[in-house]
Coordinates of C-alpha atoms in Angstrom, one line a residue:
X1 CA -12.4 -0.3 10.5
X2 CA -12.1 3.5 11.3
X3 CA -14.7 5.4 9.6
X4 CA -13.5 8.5 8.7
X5 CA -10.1 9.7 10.8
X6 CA -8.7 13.1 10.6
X7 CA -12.1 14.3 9.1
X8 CA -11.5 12.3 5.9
X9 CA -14.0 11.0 3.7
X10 CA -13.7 7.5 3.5
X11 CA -12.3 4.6 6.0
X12 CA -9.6 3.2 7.4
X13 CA -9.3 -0.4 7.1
X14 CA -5.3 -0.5 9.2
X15 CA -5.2 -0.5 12.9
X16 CA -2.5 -1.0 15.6
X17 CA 0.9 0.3 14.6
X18 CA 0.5 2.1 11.6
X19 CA 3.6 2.9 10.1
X20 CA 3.9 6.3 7.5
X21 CA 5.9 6.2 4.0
X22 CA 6.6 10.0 4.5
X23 CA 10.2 10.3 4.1
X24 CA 11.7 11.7 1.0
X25 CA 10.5 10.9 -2.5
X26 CA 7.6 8.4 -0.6
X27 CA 4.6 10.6 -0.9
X28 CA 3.6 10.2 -4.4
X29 CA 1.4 12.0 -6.9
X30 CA -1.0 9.3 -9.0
X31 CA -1.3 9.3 -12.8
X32 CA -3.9 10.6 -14.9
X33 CA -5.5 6.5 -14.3
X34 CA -5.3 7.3 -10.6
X35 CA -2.5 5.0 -10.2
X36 CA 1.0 5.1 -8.0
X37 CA 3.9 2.8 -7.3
X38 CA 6.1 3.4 -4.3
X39 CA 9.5 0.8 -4.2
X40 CA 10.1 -0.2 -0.6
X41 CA 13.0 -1.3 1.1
X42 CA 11.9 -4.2 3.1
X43 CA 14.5 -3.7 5.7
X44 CA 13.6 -0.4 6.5
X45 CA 9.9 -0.6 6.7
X46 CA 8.5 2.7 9.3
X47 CA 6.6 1.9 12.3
X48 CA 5.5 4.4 14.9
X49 CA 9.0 3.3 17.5
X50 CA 11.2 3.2 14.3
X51 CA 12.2 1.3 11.1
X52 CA 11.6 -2.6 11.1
X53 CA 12.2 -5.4 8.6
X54 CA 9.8 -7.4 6.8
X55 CA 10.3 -11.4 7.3
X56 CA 9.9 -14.3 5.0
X57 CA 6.5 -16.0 6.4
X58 CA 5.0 -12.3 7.6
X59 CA 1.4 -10.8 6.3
X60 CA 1.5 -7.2 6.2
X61 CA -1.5 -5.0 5.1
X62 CA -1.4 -1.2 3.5
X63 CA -3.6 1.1 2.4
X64 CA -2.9 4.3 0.8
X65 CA -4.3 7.9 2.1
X66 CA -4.8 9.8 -0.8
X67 CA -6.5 13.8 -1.0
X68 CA -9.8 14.0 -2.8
X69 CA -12.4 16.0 -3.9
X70 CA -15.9 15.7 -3.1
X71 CA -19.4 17.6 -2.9
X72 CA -18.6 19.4 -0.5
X73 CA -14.8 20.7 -1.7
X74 CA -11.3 19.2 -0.8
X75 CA -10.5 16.5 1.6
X76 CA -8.9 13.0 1.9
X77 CA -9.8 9.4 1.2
X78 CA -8.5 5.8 2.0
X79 CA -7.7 3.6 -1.4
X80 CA -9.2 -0.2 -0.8
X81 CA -6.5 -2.2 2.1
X82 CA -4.4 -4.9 0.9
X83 CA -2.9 -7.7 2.6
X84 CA 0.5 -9.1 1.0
X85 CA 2.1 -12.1 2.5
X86 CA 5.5 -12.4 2.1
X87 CA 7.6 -15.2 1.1

């Protein structure tokens, strides 16, 4: 648990080697339920050395980073983490 990196509001629940879905069409804009869905390729999955594939048998966990408005004006928050196992 990270309490609030990069001067965010809320925490970060992912540690270690934190990949980014920043390439294009990744970043995503939520719907008026503050929803998103982002299709992954599970052969080309980012990490911080490079893209990796995901393994029948592997857990992986994500957690979106999403900007946010708050008392005290703009800034960004961390949706809840979850944990998929993969099969």
């Amino acid at each position: 648990l990270v309490p609030n990196p990069g001067g965010s509001s809320g925490n970060l629940c992912v540690t270690g080697a934190v990949g980014r879905y920043v390439g294009s069409g990744q970043i995503q804009q939520s719907t008026s339920a503050g929803t998103f869905e982002l299709s992954i390729d599970l052969n080309m999955t980012p990490q911080p050395t490079g893209f990796v594939s995901i393994a029948a048998g592997e857990t992986w966990n994500f957690q979106g980073w999403h900007r946010d408005t708050g008392p005290a004006g703009p800034t960004s928050n961390f949706t809840n983490g979850l944990s998929l196992d993969f099969q």
